[in-house]
Tab-separated table of N, CA, C and O in Angstrom:
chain	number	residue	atom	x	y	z
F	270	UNK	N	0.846	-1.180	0.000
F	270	UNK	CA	0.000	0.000	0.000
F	270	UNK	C	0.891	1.244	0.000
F	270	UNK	O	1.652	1.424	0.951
F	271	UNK	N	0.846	1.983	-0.868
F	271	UNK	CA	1.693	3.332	-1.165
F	271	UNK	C	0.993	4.519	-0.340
F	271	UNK	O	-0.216	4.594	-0.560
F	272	UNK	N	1.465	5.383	0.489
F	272	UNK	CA	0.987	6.538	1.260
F	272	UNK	C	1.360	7.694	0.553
F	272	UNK	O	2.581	7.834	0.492
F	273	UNK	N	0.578	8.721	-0.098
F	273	UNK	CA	0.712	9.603	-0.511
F	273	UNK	C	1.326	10.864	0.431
F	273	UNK	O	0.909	11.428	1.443
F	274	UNK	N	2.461	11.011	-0.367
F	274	UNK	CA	2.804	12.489	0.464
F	274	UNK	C	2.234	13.726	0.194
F	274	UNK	O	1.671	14.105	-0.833
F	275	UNK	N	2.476	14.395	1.392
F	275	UNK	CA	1.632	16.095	0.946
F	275	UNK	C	2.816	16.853	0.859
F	275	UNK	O	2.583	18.053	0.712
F	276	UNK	N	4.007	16.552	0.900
F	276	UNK	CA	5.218	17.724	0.801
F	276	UNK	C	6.619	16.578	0.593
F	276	UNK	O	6.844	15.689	1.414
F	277	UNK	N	7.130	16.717	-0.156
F	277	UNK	CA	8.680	16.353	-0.706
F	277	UNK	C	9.388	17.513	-0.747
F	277	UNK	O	8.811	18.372	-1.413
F	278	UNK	N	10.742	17.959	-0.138
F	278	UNK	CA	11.584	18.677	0.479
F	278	UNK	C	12.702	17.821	0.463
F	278	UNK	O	12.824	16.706	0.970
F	279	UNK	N	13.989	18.903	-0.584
F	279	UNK	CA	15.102	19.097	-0.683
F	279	UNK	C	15.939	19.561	0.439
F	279	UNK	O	15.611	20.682	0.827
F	280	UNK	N	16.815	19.086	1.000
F	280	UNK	CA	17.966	19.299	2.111
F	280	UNK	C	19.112	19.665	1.869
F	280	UNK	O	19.726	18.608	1.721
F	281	UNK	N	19.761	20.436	1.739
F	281	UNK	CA	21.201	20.204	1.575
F	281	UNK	C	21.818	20.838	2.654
F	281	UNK	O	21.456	21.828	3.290
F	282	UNK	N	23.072	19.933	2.798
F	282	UNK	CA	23.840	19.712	3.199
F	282	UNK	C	24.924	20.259	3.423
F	282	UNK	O	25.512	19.873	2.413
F	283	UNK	N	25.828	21.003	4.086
F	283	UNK	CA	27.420	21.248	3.727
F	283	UNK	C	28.484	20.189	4.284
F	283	UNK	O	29.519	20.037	3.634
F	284	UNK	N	28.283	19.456	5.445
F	284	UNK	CA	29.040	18.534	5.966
F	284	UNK	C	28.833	17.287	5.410
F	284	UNK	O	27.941	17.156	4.571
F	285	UNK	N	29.570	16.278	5.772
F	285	UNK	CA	29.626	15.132	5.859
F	285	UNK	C	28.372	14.222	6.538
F	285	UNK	O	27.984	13.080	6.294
F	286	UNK	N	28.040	14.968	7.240
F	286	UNK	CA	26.419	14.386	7.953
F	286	UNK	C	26.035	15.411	8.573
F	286	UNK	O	26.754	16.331	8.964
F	287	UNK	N	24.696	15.289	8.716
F	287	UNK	CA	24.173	15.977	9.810
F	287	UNK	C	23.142	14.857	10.973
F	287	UNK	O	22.789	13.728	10.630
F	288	UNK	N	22.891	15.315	11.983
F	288	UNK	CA	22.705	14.549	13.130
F	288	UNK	C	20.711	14.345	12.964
F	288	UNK	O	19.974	15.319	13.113
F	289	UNK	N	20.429	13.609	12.799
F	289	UNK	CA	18.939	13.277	12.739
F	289	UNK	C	18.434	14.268	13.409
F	289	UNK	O	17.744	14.924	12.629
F	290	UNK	N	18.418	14.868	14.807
F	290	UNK	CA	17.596	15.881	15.730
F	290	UNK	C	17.805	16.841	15.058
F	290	UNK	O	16.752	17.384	14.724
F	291	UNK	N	18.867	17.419	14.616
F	291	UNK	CA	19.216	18.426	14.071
F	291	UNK	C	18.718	18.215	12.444
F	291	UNK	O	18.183	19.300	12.673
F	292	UNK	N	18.520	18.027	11.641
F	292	UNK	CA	18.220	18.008	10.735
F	292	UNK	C	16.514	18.275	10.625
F	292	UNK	O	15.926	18.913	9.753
F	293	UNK	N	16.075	17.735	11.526
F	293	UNK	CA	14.647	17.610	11.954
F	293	UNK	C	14.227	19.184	12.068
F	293	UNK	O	13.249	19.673	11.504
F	294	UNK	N	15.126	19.869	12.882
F	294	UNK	CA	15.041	22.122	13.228
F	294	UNK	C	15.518	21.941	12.149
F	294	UNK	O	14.578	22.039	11.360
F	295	UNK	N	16.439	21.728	11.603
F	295	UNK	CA	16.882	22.757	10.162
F	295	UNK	C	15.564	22.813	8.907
F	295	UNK	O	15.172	23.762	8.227
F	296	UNK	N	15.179	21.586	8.949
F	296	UNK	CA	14.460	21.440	7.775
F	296	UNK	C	12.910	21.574	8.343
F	296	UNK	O	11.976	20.911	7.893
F	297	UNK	N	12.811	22.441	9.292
F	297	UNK	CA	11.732	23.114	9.770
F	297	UNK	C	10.348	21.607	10.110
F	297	UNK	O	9.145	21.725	9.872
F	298	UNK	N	10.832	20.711	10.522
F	298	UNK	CA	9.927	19.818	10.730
F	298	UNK	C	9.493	19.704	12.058
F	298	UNK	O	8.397	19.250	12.384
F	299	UNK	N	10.128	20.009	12.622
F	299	UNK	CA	10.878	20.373	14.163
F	299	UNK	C	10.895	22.079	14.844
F	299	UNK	O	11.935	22.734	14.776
F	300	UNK	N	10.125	22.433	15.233
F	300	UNK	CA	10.365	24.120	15.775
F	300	UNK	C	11.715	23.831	17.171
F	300	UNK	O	12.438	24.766	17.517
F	301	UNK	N	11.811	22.722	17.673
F	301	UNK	CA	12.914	23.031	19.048
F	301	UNK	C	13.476	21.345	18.770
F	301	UNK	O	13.209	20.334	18.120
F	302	UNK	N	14.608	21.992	19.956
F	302	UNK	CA	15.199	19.978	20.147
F	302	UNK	C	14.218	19.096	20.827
F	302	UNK	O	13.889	17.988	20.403
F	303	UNK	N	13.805	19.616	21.829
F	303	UNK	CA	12.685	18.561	22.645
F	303	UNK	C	11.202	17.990	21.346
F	303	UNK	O	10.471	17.037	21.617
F	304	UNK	N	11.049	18.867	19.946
F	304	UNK	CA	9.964	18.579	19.764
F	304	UNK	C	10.763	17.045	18.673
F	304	UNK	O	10.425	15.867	18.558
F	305	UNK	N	11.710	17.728	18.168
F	305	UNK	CA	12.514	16.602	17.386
F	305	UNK	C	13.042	15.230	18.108
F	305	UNK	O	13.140	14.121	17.580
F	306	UNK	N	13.304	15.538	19.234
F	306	UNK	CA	13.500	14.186	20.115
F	306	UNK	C	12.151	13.540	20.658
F	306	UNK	O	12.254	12.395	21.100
F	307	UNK	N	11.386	13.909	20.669
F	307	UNK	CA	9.749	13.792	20.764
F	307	UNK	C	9.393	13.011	19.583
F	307	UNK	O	8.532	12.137	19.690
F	308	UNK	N	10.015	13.257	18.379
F	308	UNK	CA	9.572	12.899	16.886
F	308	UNK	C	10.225	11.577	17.156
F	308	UNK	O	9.545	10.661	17.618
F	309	UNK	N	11.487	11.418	16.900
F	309	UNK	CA	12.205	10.661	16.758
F	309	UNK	C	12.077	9.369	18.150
F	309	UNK	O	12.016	8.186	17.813
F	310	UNK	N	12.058	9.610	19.119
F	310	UNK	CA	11.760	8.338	20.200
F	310	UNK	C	10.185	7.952	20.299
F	310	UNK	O	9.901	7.169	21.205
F	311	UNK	N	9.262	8.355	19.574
F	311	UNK	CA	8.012	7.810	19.373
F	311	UNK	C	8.028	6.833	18.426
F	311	UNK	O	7.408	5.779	18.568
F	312	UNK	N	8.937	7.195	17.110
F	312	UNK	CA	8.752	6.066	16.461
F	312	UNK	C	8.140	6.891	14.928
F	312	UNK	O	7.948	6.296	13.868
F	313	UNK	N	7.954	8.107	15.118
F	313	UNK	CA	7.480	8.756	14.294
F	313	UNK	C	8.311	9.104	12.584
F	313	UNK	O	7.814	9.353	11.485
F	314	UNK	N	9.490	8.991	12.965
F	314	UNK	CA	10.955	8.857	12.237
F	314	UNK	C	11.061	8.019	11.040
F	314	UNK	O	10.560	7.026	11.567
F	315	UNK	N	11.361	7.561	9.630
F	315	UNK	CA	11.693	6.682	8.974
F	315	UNK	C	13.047	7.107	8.369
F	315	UNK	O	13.141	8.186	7.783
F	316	UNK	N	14.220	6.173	8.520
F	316	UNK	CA	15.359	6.764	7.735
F	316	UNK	C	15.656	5.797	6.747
F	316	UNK	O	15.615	4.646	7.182
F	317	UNK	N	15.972	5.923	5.428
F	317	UNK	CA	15.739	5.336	4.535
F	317	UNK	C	14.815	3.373	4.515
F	317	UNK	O	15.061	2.194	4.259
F	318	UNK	N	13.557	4.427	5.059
F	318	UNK	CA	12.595	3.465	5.233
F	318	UNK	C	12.548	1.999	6.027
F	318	UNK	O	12.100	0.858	5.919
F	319	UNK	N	13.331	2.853	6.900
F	319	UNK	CA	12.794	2.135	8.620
F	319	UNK	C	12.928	2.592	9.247
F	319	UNK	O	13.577	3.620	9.054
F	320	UNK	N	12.457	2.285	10.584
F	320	UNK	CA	12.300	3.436	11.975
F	320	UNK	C	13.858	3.393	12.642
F	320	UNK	O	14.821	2.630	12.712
F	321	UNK	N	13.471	4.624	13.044
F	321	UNK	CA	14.853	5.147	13.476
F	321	UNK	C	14.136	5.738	15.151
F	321	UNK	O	13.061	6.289	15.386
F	322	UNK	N	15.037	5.413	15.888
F	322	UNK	CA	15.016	5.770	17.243
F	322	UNK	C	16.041	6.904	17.837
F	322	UNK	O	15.722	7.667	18.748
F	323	UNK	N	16.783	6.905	17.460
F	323	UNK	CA	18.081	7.056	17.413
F	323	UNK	C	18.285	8.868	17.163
F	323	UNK	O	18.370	9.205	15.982
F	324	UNK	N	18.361	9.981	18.212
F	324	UNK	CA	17.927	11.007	17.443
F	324	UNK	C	19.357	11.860	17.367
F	324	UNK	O	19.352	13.078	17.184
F	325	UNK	N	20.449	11.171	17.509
F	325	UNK	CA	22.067	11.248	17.164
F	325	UNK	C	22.551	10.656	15.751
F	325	UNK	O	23.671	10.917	15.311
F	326	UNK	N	21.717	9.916	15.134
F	326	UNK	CA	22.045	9.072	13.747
F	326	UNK	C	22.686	9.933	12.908
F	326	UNK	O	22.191	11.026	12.631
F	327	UNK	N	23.622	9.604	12.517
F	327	UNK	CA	24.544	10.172	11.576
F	327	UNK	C	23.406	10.042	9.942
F	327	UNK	O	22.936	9.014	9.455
F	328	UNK	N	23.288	11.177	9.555
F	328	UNK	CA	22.377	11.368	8.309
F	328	UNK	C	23.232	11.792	7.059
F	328	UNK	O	23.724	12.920	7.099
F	329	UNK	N	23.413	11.171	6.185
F	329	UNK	CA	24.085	11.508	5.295
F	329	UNK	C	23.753	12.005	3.910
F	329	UNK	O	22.560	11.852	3.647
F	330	UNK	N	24.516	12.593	2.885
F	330	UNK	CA	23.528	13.039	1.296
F	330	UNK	C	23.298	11.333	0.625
F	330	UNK	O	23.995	10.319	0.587
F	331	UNK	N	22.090	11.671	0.216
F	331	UNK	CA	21.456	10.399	-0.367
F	331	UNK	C	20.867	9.589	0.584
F	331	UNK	O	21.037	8.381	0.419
F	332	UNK	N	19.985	10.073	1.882
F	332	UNK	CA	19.191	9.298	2.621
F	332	UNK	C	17.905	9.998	2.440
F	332	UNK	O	17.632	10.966	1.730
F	333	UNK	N	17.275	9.389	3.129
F	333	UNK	CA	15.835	10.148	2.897
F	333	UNK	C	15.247	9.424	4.220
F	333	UNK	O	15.346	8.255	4.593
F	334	UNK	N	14.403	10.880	4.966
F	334	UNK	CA	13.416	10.903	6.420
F	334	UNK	C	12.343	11.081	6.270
F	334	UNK	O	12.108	12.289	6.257
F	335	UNK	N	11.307	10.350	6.109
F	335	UNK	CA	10.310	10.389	6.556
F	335	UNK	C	9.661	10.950	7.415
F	335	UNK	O	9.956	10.359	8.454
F	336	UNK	N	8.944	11.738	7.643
F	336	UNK	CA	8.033	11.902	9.135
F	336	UNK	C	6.177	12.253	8.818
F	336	UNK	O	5.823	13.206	8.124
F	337	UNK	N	5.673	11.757	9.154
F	337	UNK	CA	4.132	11.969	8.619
F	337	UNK	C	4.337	11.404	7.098
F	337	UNK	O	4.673	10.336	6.586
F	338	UNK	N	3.933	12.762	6.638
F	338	UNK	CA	3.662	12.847	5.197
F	338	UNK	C	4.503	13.470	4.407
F	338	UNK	O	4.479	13.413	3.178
F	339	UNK	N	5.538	14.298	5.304
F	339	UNK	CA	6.754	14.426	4.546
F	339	UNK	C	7.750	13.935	4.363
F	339	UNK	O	8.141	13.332	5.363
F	340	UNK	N	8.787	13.857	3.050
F	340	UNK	CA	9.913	13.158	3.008
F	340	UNK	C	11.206	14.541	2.673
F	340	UNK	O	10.803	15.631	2.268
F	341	UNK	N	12.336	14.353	2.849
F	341	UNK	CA	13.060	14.764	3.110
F	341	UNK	C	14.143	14.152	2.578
F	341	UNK	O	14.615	13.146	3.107
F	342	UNK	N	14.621	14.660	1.542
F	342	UNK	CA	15.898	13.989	0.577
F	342	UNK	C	16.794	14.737	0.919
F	342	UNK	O	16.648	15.957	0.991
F	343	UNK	N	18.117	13.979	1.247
F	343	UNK	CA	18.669	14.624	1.727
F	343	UNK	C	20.495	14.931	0.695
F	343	UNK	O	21.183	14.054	0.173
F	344	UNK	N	20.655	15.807	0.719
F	344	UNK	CA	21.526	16.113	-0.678
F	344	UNK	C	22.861	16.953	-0.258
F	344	UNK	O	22.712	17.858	0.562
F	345	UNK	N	23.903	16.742	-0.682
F	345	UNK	CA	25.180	17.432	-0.340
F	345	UNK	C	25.375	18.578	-0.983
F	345	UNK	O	24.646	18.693	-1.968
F	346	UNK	N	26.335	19.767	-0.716
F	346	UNK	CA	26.369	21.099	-1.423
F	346	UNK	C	27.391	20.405	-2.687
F	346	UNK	O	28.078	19.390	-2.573
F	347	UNK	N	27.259	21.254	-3.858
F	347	UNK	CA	28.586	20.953	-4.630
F	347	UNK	C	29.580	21.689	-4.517
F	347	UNK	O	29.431	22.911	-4.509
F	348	UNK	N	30.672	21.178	-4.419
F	348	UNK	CA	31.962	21.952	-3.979
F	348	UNK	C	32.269	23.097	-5.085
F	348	UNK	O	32.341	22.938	-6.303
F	349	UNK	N	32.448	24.416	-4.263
F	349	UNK	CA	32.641	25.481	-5.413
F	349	UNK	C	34.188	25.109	-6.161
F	349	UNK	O	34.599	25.789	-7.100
C-alpha cells in the first residue's frame, strides 16, 4: 500500500552528515530539540525506510526521512 505524500523537500547539506535531531530544526519539521526528540523516540521517524530511534544518527547526502507525510531527501552542497 503506497501513502501519498503532501510535501517532498530538498535538504542540503554542507558537511559530511548531519545529526537526525538536528536536521529535523533545520528542515523546519521540528520548531525546538525537545519537539525533534519527541519525533524521533516515538517512532514517528523513517530513515531510509525504517524506523529510526536514534535522534544522534549520523544522516548523510542520499538518505531520505520520513516523518508523517513528509519526506526529506537529503543532498550534499557541490563543492565550489
Amino acid at each position: 500500500m503506497k501513502v501519498k505524500l503532501d510535501r517532498l523537500k530538498k535538504v542540503h547539506i554542507s558537511g559530511e552528515f548531519i545529526k537526525l535531531d538536528s536536521l529535523l530544526k533545520f528542515a523546519g519539521i521540528a520548531s525546538t530539540g525537545g519537539e525533534a526528540k519527541y519525533l524521533v523516540t516515538s517512532g514517528e521517524v523513517l530513515v531510509d525506510k525504517k524506523a529510526c530511534l536514534e535522534r544522534g544518527r549520523k544522516i548523510k547526502p542520499g538518505s531520505t526521512v520520513k516523518v508523517g507525510n513528509t519526506l526529506l531527501l537529503v543532498k550534499g552542497c557541490d563543492p565550489a
